[in-house]
């Protein structure tokens, strides 16, 4: 039996905001409630999207909110060898192939799937004459991926029809998020993934990759999306506003309320550690069953 292990995996594209604090706290409580470890992985795999100083700001903000991780932070920018080894394995067993298609070509012919155009298989049997490789794609076999999400319930996806052969190495040479996450979750011994619902449609691809690479499958729980009072997704301004660590106790209280763990009045203004300790013993994802959106309290 592996020790339970959860993780928070922020992309350093901006400061910690309410939505990312929700994912941090949700994953933290789930891990600690199971007596497990909680790790932080900085997903700085996409240099064009990395914002200077964001990773440090996120880590400081986590500490200010009482969210102390185990061990060292893992940085995806340091993990290229591991990703390329996984890619090489997929190449050796014939599961990936080079693709010459541009975004524009695909947009013109492909039908829409759960996450952009479904790859129509143009380069599956080989590059068209005169064309050269851009990205590398995973050959996705027909079949269903089923999993039980601890919050969103039973999930089913046919990756072949919902996304098609998906990219594992991008045209700019960077490793795709889906592959990096799967390699890192296995490397770090992650047994439970708690994250935002925006990644729910990625999960079947990740499970599919775990099967291709013979890696264990963690348990999954996807937290509700934060919306405004009218049910609309938070805009860039409201959704991405940096949390003020000076208001850590209040920020935590808001997030705990979203998680159906409203602290009692006597804990208002309590230090982050006290609030988190109170919440760990009460963590109950079943209380969030089916909740896919939640207004910001
Ligand atoms: N880095 C991703 C994000 O910030 C999260 C990845 C994950 O939790 O699997 O959206």
Coordinates of C-alpha atoms and ligand atoms in Angstrom, one line a residue:
X1 CA 0.0 0.0 0.0
X2 CA 1.4 3.4 -1.0
X3 CA 1.2 6.3 1.4
X4 CA -1.5 8.6 0.3
X5 CA -0.1 11.6 -1.5
X6 CA -1.7 14.7 -3.0
X7 CA -0.3 17.7 -4.8
X8 CA -0.9 21.2 -5.9
X9 CA 0.5 21.9 -9.4
X10 CA 0.2 25.6 -10.2
X11 CA 1.3 27.1 -13.5
X12 CA 3.3 30.2 -12.8
X13 CA 1.3 32.4 -15.1
X14 CA 0.1 34.8 -12.4
X15 CA -0.3 35.2 -8.6
X16 CA -2.3 32.9 -6.4
X17 CA -6.0 33.9 -6.8
X18 CA -9.2 32.6 -5.2
X19 CA -9.6 29.8 -7.7
X20 CA -6.1 28.5 -7.3
X21 CA -6.3 28.8 -3.5
X22 CA -9.4 26.6 -3.7
X23 CA -7.4 23.9 -5.6
X24 CA -4.5 24.3 -3.1
X25 CA -6.7 24.0 0.0
X26 CA -8.9 21.2 -1.5
X27 CA -5.8 19.1 -2.4
X28 CA -4.2 19.9 1.0
X29 CA -7.2 18.9 3.0
X30 CA -7.8 15.7 1.0
X31 CA -4.1 14.6 1.5
X32 CA -3.9 15.5 5.2
X33 CA -7.3 14.0 6.0
X34 CA -5.9 10.7 4.6
X35 CA -2.8 11.0 6.7
X36 CA -0.8 11.6 3.5
X37 CA 1.9 13.8 2.1
X38 CA 1.1 17.0 0.2
X39 CA 3.5 18.2 -2.5
X40 CA 3.9 21.3 -4.6
X41 CA 4.9 21.1 -8.3
X42 CA 5.5 24.3 -10.3
X43 CA 4.4 23.7 -13.8
X44 CA 6.8 26.0 -15.5
X45 CA 7.0 23.8 -18.6
X46 CA 5.8 26.5 -21.0
X47 CA 8.3 29.3 -20.9
X48 CA 6.3 31.6 -23.2
X49 CA 3.5 31.6 -20.6
X50 CA 5.6 31.9 -17.5
X51 CA 5.4 35.2 -15.8
X52 CA 8.6 36.3 -14.0
X53 CA 8.3 36.3 -10.3
X54 CA 4.9 34.4 -10.3
X55 CA 6.3 31.1 -9.0
X56 CA 7.9 32.8 -6.0
X57 CA 4.8 34.8 -5.3
X58 CA 2.6 31.7 -5.4
X59 CA 5.0 29.8 -3.0
X60 CA 5.1 32.7 -0.6
X61 CA 1.3 33.1 -0.7
X62 CA 0.9 29.4 0.0
X63 CA 3.1 29.7 3.1
X64 CA 1.2 32.8 4.3
X65 CA -2.0 30.7 4.0
X66 CA -0.6 28.0 6.3
X67 CA -0.2 25.6 3.3
X68 CA 3.2 24.0 4.0
X69 CA 4.2 21.3 1.6
X70 CA 6.4 18.2 2.2
X71 CA 9.8 17.9 0.7
X72 CA 11.2 20.0 -2.1
X73 CA 9.2 21.8 -4.7
X74 CA 9.4 20.0 -8.1
X75 CA 10.0 22.3 -11.1
X76 CA 8.8 21.0 -14.4
X77 CA 11.6 23.0 -16.1
X78 CA 14.1 20.6 -14.5
X79 CA 12.3 17.5 -15.7
X80 CA 13.0 17.5 -19.5
X81 CA 15.0 14.2 -19.3
X82 CA 12.2 12.3 -17.7
X83 CA 9.7 13.6 -20.3
X84 CA 11.9 12.8 -23.2
X85 CA 12.5 9.3 -21.8
X86 CA 8.7 8.7 -21.7
X87 CA 8.4 10.1 -25.2
X88 CA 11.2 7.8 -26.4
X89 CA 9.4 4.8 -24.9
X90 CA 6.2 5.8 -26.7
X91 CA 8.2 6.1 -30.0
X92 CA 9.9 2.7 -29.5
X93 CA 6.6 1.0 -29.1
X94 CA 5.1 2.8 -32.1
X95 CA 2.5 4.8 -30.1
X96 CA 3.5 8.2 -31.3
X97 CA 3.9 9.6 -34.8
X98 CA 5.0 12.9 -36.3
X99 CA 2.4 15.3 -37.6
X100 CA 2.7 18.1 -40.2
X101 CA -0.7 19.7 -39.7
X102 CA -0.9 23.3 -38.7
X103 CA -3.6 24.7 -36.4
X104 CA -5.1 26.5 -39.3
X105 CA -5.3 23.4 -41.5
X106 CA -7.0 21.5 -38.6
X107 CA -9.5 24.3 -37.9
X108 CA -10.6 24.1 -41.5
X109 CA -11.3 20.3 -41.5
X110 CA -11.7 19.0 -38.0
X111 CA -14.9 18.8 -36.0
X112 CA -15.0 20.3 -32.5
X113 CA -14.3 18.0 -29.5
X114 CA -14.2 18.5 -25.8
X115 CA -10.9 20.5 -26.0
X116 CA -10.5 22.0 -29.4
X117 CA -10.6 20.3 -32.8
X118 CA -10.7 16.4 -32.9
X119 CA -7.6 15.3 -34.8
X120 CA -8.9 13.8 -38.1
X121 CA -5.9 11.4 -38.4
X122 CA -4.3 13.1 -41.4
X123 CA -0.8 12.1 -40.6
X124 CA -1.6 8.8 -38.9
X125 CA -0.3 6.6 -41.7
X126 CA 2.7 8.8 -42.5
X127 CA 3.6 12.4 -43.3
X128 CA 2.1 13.6 -46.6
X129 CA 4.7 13.9 -49.3
X130 CA 6.8 17.1 -49.1
X131 CA 5.7 17.9 -45.5
X132 CA 7.8 17.8 -42.4
X133 CA 7.1 16.9 -38.8
X134 CA 5.9 19.6 -36.5
X135 CA 4.3 18.0 -33.5
X136 CA 4.2 14.4 -32.2
X137 CA 0.9 12.8 -31.6
X138 CA -0.2 9.8 -29.5
X139 CA -2.1 7.1 -31.5
X140 CA -5.3 6.8 -29.6
X141 CA -7.1 3.5 -29.9
X142 CA -10.9 3.1 -29.9
X143 CA -12.3 2.5 -26.4
X144 CA -13.8 4.0 -23.4
X145 CA -12.1 5.5 -20.3
X146 CA -14.3 5.2 -17.2
X147 CA -13.4 6.7 -13.8
X148 CA -15.2 7.8 -10.7
X149 CA -14.5 11.3 -9.6
X150 CA -14.9 11.8 -5.9
X151 CA -16.9 15.0 -6.4
X152 CA -18.2 14.9 -10.0
X153 CA -19.3 11.2 -9.9
X154 CA -19.0 8.6 -12.7
X155 CA -17.2 9.9 -15.8
X156 CA -16.9 8.4 -19.2
X157 CA -15.0 9.5 -22.3
X158 CA -14.1 8.0 -25.7
X159 CA -10.7 9.8 -26.2
X160 CA -10.6 8.7 -29.8
X161 CA -13.8 10.6 -30.6
X162 CA -13.6 13.3 -28.0
X163 CA -10.1 14.5 -28.7
X164 CA -8.5 12.1 -31.3
X165 CA -4.8 11.5 -31.5
X166 CA -3.5 14.2 -29.2
X167 CA -0.2 16.1 -29.1
X168 CA 2.5 14.9 -26.7
X169 CA 5.3 17.0 -28.1
X170 CA 4.3 20.4 -29.5
X171 CA 5.5 22.0 -32.7
X172 CA 7.7 24.3 -30.7
X173 CA 9.4 21.3 -29.3
X174 CA 7.9 21.7 -25.8
X175 CA 6.4 18.6 -24.1
X176 CA 2.7 18.8 -23.8
X177 CA 1.0 19.4 -20.5
X178 CA -0.8 16.0 -20.6
X179 CA 2.4 14.0 -20.9
X180 CA 4.3 16.1 -18.3
X181 CA 1.6 15.7 -15.7
X182 CA 1.3 12.0 -16.0
X183 CA 5.1 11.5 -15.8
X184 CA 5.4 13.8 -12.8
X185 CA 2.4 12.4 -10.9
X186 CA 3.9 8.9 -11.1
X187 CA 7.4 10.1 -10.3
X188 CA 6.1 11.9 -7.2
X189 CA 4.0 9.0 -6.0
X190 CA 0.8 11.0 -6.3
X191 CA -2.2 8.8 -5.3
X192 CA -4.9 11.6 -5.4
X193 CA -5.4 14.4 -7.8
X194 CA -7.6 17.2 -6.5
X195 CA -7.9 20.2 -9.0
X196 CA -10.2 22.5 -10.8
X197 CA -13.1 21.2 -13.0
X198 CA -11.5 22.9 -16.0
X199 CA -9.2 19.9 -16.1
X200 CA -12.0 17.3 -16.0
X201 CA -11.9 16.8 -19.7
X202 CA -8.2 16.2 -19.6
X203 CA -8.4 13.3 -17.1
X204 CA -9.3 10.6 -19.6
X205 CA -6.3 11.5 -21.8
X206 CA -4.1 11.3 -18.7
X207 CA -5.5 7.9 -17.7
X208 CA -5.0 6.8 -21.3
X209 CA -1.4 7.9 -21.1
X210 CA -0.9 6.2 -17.8
X211 CA -2.0 3.0 -19.5
X212 CA 0.4 3.5 -22.4
X213 CA 3.3 4.1 -20.0
X214 CA 2.3 1.4 -17.5
X215 CA 1.9 4.0 -14.7
X216 CA -0.5 3.8 -11.7
X217 CA -3.7 5.7 -11.9
X218 CA -4.4 8.1 -9.0
X219 CA -7.8 8.9 -7.6
X220 CA -9.4 12.1 -9.0
X221 CA -11.6 14.8 -7.6
X222 CA -12.5 18.0 -9.6
X223 CA -13.5 21.1 -7.7
X224 CA -16.3 23.4 -8.8
X225 CA -15.6 26.4 -11.0
X226 CA -16.0 29.7 -9.2
X227 CA -18.7 31.9 -10.8
X228 CA -20.2 35.4 -10.1
X229 CA -23.6 36.0 -8.6
X230 CA -25.2 35.5 -12.1
X231 CA -23.5 32.2 -12.6
X232 CA -21.0 33.6 -15.2
X233 CA -17.4 32.4 -15.1
X234 CA -15.2 35.0 -13.3
X235 CA -13.6 37.4 -15.7
X236 CA -9.8 38.0 -15.9
X237 CA -10.2 40.9 -13.5
X238 CA -12.2 39.3 -10.8
X239 CA -10.9 35.7 -11.2
X240 CA -7.2 36.4 -11.4
X241 CA -6.9 39.0 -8.8
X242 CA -3.9 38.3 -6.5
X243 CA -4.9 37.3 -2.9
X244 CA -3.5 39.5 -0.2
X245 CA -1.6 37.3 2.2
X246 CA -2.4 39.9 4.9
X247 CA -6.0 38.7 4.6
X248 CA -5.0 35.0 4.7
X249 CA -7.5 34.1 7.4
X250 CA -10.4 35.7 5.6
X251 CA -9.3 34.2 2.2
X252 CA -9.2 30.7 3.8
X253 CA -12.6 31.2 5.4
X254 CA -14.1 32.0 2.0
X255 CA -12.5 28.9 0.4
X256 CA -13.6 26.7 3.2
X257 CA -17.1 28.0 2.8
X258 CA -17.0 26.9 -0.9
X259 CA -15.9 23.5 0.3
X260 CA -19.0 23.3 2.6
X261 CA -16.8 23.7 5.7
X262 CA -17.9 27.0 7.1
X263 CA -15.8 27.7 10.2
X264 CA -17.9 28.6 13.3
X265 CA -18.0 32.2 14.4
X266 CA -15.4 31.7 17.1
X267 CA -12.9 30.8 14.4
X268 CA -13.4 34.0 12.5
X269 CA -10.0 35.7 12.2
X270 CA -8.2 32.6 13.6
X271 CA -4.7 32.0 12.2
X272 CA -4.4 29.9 9.0
X273 CA -3.0 26.9 10.9
X274 CA -6.0 26.8 13.2
X275 CA -8.5 27.0 10.4
X276 CA -6.8 24.3 8.4
X277 CA -6.5 22.0 11.4
X278 CA -10.2 22.5 12.1
X279 CA -11.0 21.7 8.4
X280 CA -8.8 18.6 8.0
X281 CA -10.9 16.6 10.4
X282 CA -14.1 17.6 8.6
X283 CA -13.0 17.2 4.9
X284 CA -15.8 15.4 3.1
X285 CA -15.8 15.5 -0.8
X286 CA -19.2 13.8 -0.7
X287 CA -20.7 17.0 0.6
X288 CA -19.7 18.6 -2.8
X289 CA -21.2 15.8 -4.9
X290 CA -22.1 17.0 -8.3
X291 CA -21.2 20.6 -7.6
X292 CA -19.7 21.9 -10.9
X293 CA -20.0 25.7 -10.1
X294 CA -20.1 27.8 -7.0
X295 CA -20.7 31.5 -6.6
X296 CA -17.8 33.3 -4.9
X297 CA -18.8 33.9 -1.3
Ligands
LIG1 N1 -0.8 23.5 -13.9 C1 -2.2 23.3 -14.1 C2 -3.0 24.6 -13.8 O1 -2.4 25.4 -13.1 C3 -2.8 22.2 -13.2 C4 -2.4 20.9 -13.5 C5 -3.0 19.8 -12.7 O2 -3.5 20.0 -11.5 O3 -3.1 18.7 -13.2 O4 -4.0 24.7 -14.4

